[in-house]
mmCIF file of C-alpha atoms (C1' of nucleotides) in Angstrom:
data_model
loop_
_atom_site.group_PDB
_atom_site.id
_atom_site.type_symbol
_atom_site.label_atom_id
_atom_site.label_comp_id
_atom_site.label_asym_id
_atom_site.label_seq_id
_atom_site.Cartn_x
_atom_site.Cartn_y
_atom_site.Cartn_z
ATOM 1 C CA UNK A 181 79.789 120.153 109.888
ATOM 2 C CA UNK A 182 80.333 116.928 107.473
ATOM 3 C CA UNK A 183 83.148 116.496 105.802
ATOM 4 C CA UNK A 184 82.299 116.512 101.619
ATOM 5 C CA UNK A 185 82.783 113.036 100.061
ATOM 6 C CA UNK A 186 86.348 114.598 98.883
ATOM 7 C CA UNK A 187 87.604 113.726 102.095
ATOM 8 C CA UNK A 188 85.491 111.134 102.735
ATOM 9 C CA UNK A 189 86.122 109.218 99.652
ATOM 10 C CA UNK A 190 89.762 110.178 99.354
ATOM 11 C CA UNK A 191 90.623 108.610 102.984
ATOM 12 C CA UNK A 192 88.910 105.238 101.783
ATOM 13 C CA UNK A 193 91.605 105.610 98.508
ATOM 14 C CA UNK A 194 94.938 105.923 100.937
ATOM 15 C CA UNK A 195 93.881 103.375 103.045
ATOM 16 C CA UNK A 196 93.413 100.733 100.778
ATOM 17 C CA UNK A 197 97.085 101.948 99.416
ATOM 18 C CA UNK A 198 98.283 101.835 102.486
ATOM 19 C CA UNK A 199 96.879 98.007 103.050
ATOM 20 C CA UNK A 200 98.881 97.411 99.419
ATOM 21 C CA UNK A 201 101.696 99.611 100.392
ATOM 22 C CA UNK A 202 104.968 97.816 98.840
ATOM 23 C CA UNK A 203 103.174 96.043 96.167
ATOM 24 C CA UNK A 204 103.948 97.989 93.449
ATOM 25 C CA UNK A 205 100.941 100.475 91.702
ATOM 26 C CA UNK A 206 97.229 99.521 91.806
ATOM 27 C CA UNK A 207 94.773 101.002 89.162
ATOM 28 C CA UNK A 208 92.303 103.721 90.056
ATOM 29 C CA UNK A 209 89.735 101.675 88.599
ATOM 30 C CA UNK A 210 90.053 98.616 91.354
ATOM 31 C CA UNK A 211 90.121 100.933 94.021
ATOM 32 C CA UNK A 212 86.728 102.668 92.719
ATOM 33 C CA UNK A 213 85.086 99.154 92.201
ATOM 34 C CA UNK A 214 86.081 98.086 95.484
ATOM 35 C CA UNK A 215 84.341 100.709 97.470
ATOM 36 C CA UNK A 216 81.871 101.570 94.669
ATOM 37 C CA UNK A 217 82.886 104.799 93.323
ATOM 38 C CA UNK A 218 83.182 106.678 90.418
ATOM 39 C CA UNK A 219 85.990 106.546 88.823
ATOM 40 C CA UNK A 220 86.381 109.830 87.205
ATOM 41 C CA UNK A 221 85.936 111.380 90.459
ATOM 42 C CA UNK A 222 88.100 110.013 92.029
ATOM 43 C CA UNK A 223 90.647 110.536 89.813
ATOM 44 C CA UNK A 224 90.163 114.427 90.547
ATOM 45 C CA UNK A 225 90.463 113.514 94.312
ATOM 46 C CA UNK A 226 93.830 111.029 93.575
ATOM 47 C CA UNK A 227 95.389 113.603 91.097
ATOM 48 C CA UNK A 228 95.323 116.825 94.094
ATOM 49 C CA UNK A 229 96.900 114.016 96.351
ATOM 50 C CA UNK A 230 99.470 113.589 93.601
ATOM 51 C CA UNK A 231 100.281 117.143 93.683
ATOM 52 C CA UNK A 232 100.470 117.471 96.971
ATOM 53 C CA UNK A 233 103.265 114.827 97.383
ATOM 54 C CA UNK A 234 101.307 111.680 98.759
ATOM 55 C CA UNK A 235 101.161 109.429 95.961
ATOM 56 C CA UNK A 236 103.542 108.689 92.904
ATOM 57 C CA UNK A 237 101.423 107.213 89.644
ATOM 58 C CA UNK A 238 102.610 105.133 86.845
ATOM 59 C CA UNK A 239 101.331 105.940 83.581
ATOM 60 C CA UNK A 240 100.185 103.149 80.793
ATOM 61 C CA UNK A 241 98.766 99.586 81.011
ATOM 62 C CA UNK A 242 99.655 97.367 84.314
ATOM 63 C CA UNK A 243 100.201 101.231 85.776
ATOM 64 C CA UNK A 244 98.331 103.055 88.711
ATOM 65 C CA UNK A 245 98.943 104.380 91.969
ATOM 66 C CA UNK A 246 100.979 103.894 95.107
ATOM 67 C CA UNK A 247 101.683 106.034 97.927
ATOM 68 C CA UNK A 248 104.593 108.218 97.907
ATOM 69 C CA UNK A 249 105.970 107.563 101.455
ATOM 70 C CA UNK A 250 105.637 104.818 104.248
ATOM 71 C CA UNK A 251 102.397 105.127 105.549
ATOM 72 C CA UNK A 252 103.865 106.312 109.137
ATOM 73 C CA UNK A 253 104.292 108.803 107.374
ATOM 74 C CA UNK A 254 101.554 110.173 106.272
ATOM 75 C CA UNK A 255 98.698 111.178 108.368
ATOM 76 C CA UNK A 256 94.781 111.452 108.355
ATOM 77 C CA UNK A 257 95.708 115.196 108.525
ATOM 78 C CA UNK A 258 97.703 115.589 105.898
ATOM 79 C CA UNK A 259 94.835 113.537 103.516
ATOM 80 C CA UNK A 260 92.026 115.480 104.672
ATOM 81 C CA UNK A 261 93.957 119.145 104.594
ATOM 82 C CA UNK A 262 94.821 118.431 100.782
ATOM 83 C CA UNK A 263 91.364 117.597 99.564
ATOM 84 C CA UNK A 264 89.423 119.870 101.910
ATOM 85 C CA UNK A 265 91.336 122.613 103.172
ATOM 86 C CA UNK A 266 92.312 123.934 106.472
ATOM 87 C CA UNK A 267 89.819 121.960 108.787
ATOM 88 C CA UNK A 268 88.271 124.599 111.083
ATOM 89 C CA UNK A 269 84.669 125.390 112.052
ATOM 90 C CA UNK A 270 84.684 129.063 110.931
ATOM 91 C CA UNK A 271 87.108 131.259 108.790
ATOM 92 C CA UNK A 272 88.194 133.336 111.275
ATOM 93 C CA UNK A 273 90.135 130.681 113.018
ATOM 94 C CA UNK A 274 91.554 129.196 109.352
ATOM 95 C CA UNK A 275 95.253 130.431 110.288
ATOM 96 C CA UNK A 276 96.537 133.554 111.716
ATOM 97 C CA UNK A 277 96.242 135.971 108.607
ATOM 98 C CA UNK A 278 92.647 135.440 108.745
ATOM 99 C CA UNK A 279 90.043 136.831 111.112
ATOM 100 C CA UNK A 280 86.927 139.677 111.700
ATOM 101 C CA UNK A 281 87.076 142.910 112.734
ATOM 102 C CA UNK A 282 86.631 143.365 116.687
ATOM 103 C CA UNK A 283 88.621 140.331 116.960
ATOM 104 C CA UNK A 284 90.361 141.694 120.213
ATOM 105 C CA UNK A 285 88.357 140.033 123.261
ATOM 106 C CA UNK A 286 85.947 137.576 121.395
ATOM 107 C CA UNK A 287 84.849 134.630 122.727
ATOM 108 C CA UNK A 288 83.535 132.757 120.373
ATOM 109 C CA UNK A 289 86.317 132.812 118.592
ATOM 110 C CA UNK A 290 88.295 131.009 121.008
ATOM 111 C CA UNK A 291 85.275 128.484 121.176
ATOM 112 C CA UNK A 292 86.189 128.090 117.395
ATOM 113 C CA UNK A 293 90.041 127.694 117.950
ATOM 114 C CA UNK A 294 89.493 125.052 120.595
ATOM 115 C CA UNK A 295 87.122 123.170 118.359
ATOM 116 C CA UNK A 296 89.863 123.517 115.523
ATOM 117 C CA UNK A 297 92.351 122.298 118.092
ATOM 118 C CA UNK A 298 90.575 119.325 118.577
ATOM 119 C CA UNK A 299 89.781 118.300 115.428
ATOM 120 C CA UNK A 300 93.706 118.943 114.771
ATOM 121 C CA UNK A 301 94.982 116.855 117.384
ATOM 122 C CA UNK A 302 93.260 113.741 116.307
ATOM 123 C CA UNK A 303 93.519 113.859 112.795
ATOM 124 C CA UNK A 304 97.360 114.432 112.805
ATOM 125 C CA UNK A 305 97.765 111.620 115.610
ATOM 126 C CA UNK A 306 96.261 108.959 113.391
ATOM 127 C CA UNK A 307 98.670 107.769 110.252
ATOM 128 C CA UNK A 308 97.953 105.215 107.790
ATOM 129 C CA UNK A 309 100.139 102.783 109.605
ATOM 130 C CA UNK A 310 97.613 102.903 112.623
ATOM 131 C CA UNK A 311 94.555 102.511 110.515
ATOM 132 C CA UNK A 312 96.454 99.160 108.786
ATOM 133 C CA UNK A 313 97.236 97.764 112.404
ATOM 134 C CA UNK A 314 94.101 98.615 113.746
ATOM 135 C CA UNK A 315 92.323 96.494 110.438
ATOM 136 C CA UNK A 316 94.756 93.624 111.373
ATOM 137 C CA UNK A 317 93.451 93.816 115.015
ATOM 138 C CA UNK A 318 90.046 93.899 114.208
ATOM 139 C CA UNK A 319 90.934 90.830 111.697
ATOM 140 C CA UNK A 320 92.325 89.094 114.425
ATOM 141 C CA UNK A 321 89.828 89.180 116.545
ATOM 142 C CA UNK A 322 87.464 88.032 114.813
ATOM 143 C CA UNK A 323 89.114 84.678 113.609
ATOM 144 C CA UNK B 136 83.869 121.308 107.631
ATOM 145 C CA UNK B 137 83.069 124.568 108.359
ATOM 146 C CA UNK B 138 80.225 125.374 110.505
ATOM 147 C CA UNK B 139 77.127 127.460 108.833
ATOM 148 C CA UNK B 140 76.202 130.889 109.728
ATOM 149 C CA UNK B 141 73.402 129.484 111.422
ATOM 150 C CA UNK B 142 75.500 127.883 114.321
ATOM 151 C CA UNK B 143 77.790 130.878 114.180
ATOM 152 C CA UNK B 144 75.398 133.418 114.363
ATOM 153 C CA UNK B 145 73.098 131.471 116.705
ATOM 154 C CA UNK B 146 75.947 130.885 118.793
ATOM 155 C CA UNK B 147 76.821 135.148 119.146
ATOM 156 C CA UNK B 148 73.127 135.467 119.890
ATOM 157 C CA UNK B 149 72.817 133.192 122.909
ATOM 158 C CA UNK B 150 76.213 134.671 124.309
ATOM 159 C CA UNK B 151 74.633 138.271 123.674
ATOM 160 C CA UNK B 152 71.893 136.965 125.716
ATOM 161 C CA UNK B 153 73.819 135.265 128.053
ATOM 162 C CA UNK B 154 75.951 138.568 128.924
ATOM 163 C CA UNK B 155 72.778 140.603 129.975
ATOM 164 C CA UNK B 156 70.973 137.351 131.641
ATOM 165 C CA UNK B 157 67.927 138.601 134.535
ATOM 166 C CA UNK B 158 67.619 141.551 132.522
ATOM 167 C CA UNK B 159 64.208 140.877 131.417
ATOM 168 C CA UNK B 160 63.730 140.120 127.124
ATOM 169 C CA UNK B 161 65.883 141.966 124.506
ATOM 170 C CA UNK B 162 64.568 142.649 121.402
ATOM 171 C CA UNK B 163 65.912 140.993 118.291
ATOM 172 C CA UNK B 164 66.641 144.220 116.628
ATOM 173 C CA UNK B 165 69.088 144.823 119.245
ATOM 174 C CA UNK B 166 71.160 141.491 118.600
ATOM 175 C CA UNK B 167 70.896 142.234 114.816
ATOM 176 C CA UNK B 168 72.466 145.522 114.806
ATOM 177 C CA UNK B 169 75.213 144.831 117.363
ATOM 178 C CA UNK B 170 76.581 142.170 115.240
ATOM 179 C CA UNK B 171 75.338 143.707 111.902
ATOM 180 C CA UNK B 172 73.324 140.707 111.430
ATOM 181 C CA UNK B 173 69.845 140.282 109.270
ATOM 182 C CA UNK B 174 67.184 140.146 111.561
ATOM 183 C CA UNK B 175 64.845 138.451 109.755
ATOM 184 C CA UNK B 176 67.172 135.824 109.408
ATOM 185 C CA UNK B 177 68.794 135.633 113.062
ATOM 186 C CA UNK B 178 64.993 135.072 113.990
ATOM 187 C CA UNK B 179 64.427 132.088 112.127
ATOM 188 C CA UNK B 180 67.325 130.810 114.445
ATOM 189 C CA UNK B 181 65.802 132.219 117.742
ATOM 190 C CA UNK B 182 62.555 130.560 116.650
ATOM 191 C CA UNK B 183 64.547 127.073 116.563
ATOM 192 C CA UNK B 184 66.396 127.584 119.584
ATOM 193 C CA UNK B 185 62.832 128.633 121.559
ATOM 194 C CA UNK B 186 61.395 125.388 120.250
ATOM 195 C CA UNK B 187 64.206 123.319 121.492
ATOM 196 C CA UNK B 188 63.358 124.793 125.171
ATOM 197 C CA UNK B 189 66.685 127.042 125.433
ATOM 198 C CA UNK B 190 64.405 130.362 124.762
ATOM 199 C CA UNK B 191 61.888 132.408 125.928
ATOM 200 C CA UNK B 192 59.848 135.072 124.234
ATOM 201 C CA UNK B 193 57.802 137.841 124.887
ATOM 202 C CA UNK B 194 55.390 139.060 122.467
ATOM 203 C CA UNK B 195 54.327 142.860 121.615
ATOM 204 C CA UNK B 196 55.994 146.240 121.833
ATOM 205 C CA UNK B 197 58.831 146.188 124.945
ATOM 206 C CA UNK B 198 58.848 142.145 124.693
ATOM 207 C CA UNK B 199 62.080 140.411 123.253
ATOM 208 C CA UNK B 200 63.706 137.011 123.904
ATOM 209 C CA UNK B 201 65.819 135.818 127.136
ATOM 210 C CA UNK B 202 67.318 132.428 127.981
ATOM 211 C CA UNK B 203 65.118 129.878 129.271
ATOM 212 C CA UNK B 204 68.089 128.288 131.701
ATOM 213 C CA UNK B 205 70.729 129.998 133.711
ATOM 214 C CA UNK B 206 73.729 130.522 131.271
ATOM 215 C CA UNK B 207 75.337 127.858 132.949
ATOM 216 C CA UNK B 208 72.896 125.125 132.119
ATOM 217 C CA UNK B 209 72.968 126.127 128.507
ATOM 218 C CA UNK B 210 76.429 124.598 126.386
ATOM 219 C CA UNK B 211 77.713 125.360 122.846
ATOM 220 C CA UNK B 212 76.941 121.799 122.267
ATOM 221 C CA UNK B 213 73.141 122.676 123.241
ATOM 222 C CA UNK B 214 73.119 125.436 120.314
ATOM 223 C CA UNK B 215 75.049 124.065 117.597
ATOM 224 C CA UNK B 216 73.259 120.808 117.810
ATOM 225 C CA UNK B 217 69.476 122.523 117.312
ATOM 226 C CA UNK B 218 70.776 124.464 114.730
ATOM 227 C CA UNK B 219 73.099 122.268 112.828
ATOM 228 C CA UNK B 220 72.037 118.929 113.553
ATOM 229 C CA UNK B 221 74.022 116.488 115.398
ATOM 230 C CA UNK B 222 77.798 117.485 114.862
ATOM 231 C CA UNK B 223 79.507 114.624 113.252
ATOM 232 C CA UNK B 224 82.138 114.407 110.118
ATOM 233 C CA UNK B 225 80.029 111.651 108.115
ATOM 234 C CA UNK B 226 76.738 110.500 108.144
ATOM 235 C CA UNK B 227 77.740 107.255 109.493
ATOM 236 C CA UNK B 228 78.514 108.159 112.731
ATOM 237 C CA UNK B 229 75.876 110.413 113.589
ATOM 238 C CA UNK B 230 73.959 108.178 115.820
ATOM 239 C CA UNK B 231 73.823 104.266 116.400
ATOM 240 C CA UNK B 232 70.968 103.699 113.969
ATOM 241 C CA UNK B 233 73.320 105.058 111.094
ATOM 242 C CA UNK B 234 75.830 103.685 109.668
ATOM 243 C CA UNK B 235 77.059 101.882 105.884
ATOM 244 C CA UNK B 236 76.752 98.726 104.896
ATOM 245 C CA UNK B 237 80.195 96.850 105.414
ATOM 246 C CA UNK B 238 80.093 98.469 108.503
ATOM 247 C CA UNK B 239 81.718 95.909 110.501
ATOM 248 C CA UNK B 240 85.719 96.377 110.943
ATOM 249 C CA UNK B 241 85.243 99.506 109.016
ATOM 250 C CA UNK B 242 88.366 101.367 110.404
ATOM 251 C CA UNK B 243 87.764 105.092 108.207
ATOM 252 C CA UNK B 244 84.321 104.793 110.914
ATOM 253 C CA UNK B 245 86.784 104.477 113.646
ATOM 254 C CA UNK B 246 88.183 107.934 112.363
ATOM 255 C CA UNK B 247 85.154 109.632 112.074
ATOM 256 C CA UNK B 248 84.026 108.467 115.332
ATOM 257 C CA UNK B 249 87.346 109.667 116.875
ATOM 258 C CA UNK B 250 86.442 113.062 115.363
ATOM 259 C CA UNK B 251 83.046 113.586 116.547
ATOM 260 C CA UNK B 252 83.835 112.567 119.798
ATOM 261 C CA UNK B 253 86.677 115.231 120.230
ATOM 262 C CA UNK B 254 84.800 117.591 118.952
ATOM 263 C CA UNK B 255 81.657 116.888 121.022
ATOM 264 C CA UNK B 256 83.814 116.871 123.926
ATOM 265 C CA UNK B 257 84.928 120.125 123.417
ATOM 266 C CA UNK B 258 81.465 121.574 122.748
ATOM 267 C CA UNK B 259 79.465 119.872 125.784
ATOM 268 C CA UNK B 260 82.569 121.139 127.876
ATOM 269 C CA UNK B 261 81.606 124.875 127.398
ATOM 270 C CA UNK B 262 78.336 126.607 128.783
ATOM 271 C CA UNK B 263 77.308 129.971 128.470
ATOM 272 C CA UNK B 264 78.250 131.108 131.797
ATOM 273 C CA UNK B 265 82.395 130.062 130.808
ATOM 274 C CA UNK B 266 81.634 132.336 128.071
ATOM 275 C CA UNK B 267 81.153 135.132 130.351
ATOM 276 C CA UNK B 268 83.503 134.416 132.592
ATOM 277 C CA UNK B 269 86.113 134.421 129.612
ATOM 278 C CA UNK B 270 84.674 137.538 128.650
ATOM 279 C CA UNK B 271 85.193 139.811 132.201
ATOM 280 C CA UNK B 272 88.195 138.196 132.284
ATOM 281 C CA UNK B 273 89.715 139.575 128.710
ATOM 282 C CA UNK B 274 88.375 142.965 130.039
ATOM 283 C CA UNK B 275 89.913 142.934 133.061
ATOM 284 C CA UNK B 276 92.844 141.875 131.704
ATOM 285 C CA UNK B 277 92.709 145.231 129.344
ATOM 286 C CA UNK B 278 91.996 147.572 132.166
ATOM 287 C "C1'" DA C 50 44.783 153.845 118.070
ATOM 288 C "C1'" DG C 51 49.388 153.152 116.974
ATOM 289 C "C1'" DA C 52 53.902 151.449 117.417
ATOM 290 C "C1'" DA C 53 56.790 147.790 118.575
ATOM 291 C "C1'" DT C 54 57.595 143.625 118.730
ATOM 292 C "C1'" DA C 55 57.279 138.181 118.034
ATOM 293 C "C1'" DC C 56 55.667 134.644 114.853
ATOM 294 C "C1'" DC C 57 55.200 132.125 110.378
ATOM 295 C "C1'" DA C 58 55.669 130.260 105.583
ATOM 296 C "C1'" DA C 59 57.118 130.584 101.176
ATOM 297 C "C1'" DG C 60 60.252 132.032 97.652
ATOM 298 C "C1'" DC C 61 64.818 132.820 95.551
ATOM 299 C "C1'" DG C 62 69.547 133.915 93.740
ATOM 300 C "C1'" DA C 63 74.225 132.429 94.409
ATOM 301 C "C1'" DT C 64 77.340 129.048 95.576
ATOM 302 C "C1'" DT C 65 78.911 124.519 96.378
ATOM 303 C "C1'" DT C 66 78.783 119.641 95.691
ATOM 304 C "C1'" DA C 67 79.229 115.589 93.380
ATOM 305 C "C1'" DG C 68 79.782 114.177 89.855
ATOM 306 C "C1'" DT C 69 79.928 113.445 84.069
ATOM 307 C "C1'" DT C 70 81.857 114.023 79.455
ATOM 308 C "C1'" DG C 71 85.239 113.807 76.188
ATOM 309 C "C1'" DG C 72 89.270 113.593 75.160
ATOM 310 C "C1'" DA C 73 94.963 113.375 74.903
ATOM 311 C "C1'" DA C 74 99.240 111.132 76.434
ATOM 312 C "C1'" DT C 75 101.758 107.139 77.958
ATOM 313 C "C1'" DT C 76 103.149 102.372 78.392
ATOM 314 C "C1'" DA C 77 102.881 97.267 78.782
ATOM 315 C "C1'" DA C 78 101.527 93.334 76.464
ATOM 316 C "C1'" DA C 79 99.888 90.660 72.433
ATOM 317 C "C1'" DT D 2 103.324 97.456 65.714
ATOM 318 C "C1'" DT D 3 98.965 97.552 67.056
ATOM 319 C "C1'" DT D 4 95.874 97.344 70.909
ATOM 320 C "C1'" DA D 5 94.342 97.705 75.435
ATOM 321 C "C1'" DA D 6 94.993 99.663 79.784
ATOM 322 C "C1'" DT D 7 95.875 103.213 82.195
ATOM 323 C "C1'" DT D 8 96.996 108.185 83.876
ATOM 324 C "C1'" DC D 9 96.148 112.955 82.979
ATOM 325 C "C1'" DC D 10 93.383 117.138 82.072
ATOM 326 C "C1'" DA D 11 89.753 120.634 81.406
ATOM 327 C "C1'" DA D 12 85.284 121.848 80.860
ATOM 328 C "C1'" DC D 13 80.520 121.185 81.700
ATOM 329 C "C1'" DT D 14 76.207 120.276 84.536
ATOM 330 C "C1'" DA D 15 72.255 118.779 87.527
ATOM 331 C "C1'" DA D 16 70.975 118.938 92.147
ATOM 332 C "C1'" DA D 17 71.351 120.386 96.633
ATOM 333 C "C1'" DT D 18 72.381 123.681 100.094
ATOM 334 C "C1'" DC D 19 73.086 128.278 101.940
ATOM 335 C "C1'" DG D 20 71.946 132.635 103.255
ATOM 336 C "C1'" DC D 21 69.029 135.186 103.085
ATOM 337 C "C1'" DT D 22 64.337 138.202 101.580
ATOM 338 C "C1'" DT D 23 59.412 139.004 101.231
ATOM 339 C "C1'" DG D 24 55.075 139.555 102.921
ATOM 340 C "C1'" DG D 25 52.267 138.894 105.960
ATOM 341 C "C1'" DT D 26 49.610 137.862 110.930
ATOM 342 C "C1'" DA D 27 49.255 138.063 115.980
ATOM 343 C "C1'" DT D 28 50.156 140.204 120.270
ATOM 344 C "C1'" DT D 29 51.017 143.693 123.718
ATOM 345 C "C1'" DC D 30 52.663 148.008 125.635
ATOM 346 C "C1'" DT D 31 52.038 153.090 125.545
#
DNA sequence: AGAATACCAAGCGATTTAGTTGGAATTAAA
DNA sequence: TTTAATTCCAACTAAATCGCTTGGTATTCT
């Protein structure tokens, strides 16, 4: 039940963004450094979070990447669905085309769905902007 | 984040169980077949879940497996975590003696730990015996 | 004695993961 | 106008994990 790195690592990425949100693009290669990545991989991760509408890129030298939208706007959900999927403990509670065959009356299926649910609620609770504040509070506290 | 067949299976096999509880051991064939499962394979996951305590067995021709526990001292969480492992989205937040290096005011951790926790909420929330209930209740429903 | 079971350990093909490699296209700066 | 910095893209690959299978031994009921 881990997530892959692709999530993992990809989270990390839109943070830090979001903790430069405003401040025009940053370069994959500063990001990877900073949390000791590599570079080409995370360029796969950062180009399917392109696609999907959370970051805008800026080709050629002093270019990079910046998040598309506010970071209140964009949740832990939304990061993690792009570069993992539907998060849900089995298939046959991915969405509501999916599923077995005796479906009808079984229970562990609805221990699935209530796992899913879980897992739901918090991710899509959380945005960007809460991870930044909750930095600056930990920051604070400490000084 | 999907679960593996072992918790999913494992999980059908201790309900199966659960649902004819005090009726003496059931032989692994039985579970195999109802759910169209390999049975050499389901019983590497029976031998784990004996070993952790939550089985019984009994050997030679009639014998068969049977919970150790009344179904309702038995939860999901119970299961999954003997045969998946503690149930966490990272590595750093399986237990207190894990964790990465920067580790301090690391707020992606805080996400993770959010995560586990909801999910291991959910889990440790649901024993066998809810299961069964659940189940007389969709039938009842039906009839 | 024979059949039905649990118990055990090793092997194994397919798939997934976590990257790497090698480039082409674009743009700012020198 | 060249050069360096960067994004963009597709294909390849080593290693790990998954989902079993194989082949046997031990035990107990009939």
């Amino acid at each position: 039940m881990r997530l892959s790195t692709r999530g993992r690592y990809g989270l990390k990425a839109m943070f830090q963004l979001a903790l430069h949100y405003g401040e025009g693009p940053i370069p994959l290669n500063t990001i990877a450094s900073e949390h000791d990545l590599s570079e080409n991989y995370l360029e796969q991760l950062v180009s399917a979070l392109r696609k999907a509408g959370l970051l805008n890129s800026v080709r050629g030298a002093q270019g990079g990447y910046m998040l598309a939208k506010d970071p209140k706007d964009i949740t832990v959900g939304n990061i993690l669905r792009v570069l993992e999927g539907d998060i849900a403990p089995a298939d046959c509670v991915i969405d509501d085309t999916s599923g077995c065959d005796k479906e009808e009356g079984c229970v562990t299926k609805l221990v699935w769905m209530r796992i899913r649910d879980s897992i739901n609620e918090v991710i899509d609770s959380i945005s960007l902007q809460d991870m930044v504040d909750e930095q600056n509070k930990l920051l604070n506290n400490k000084a």
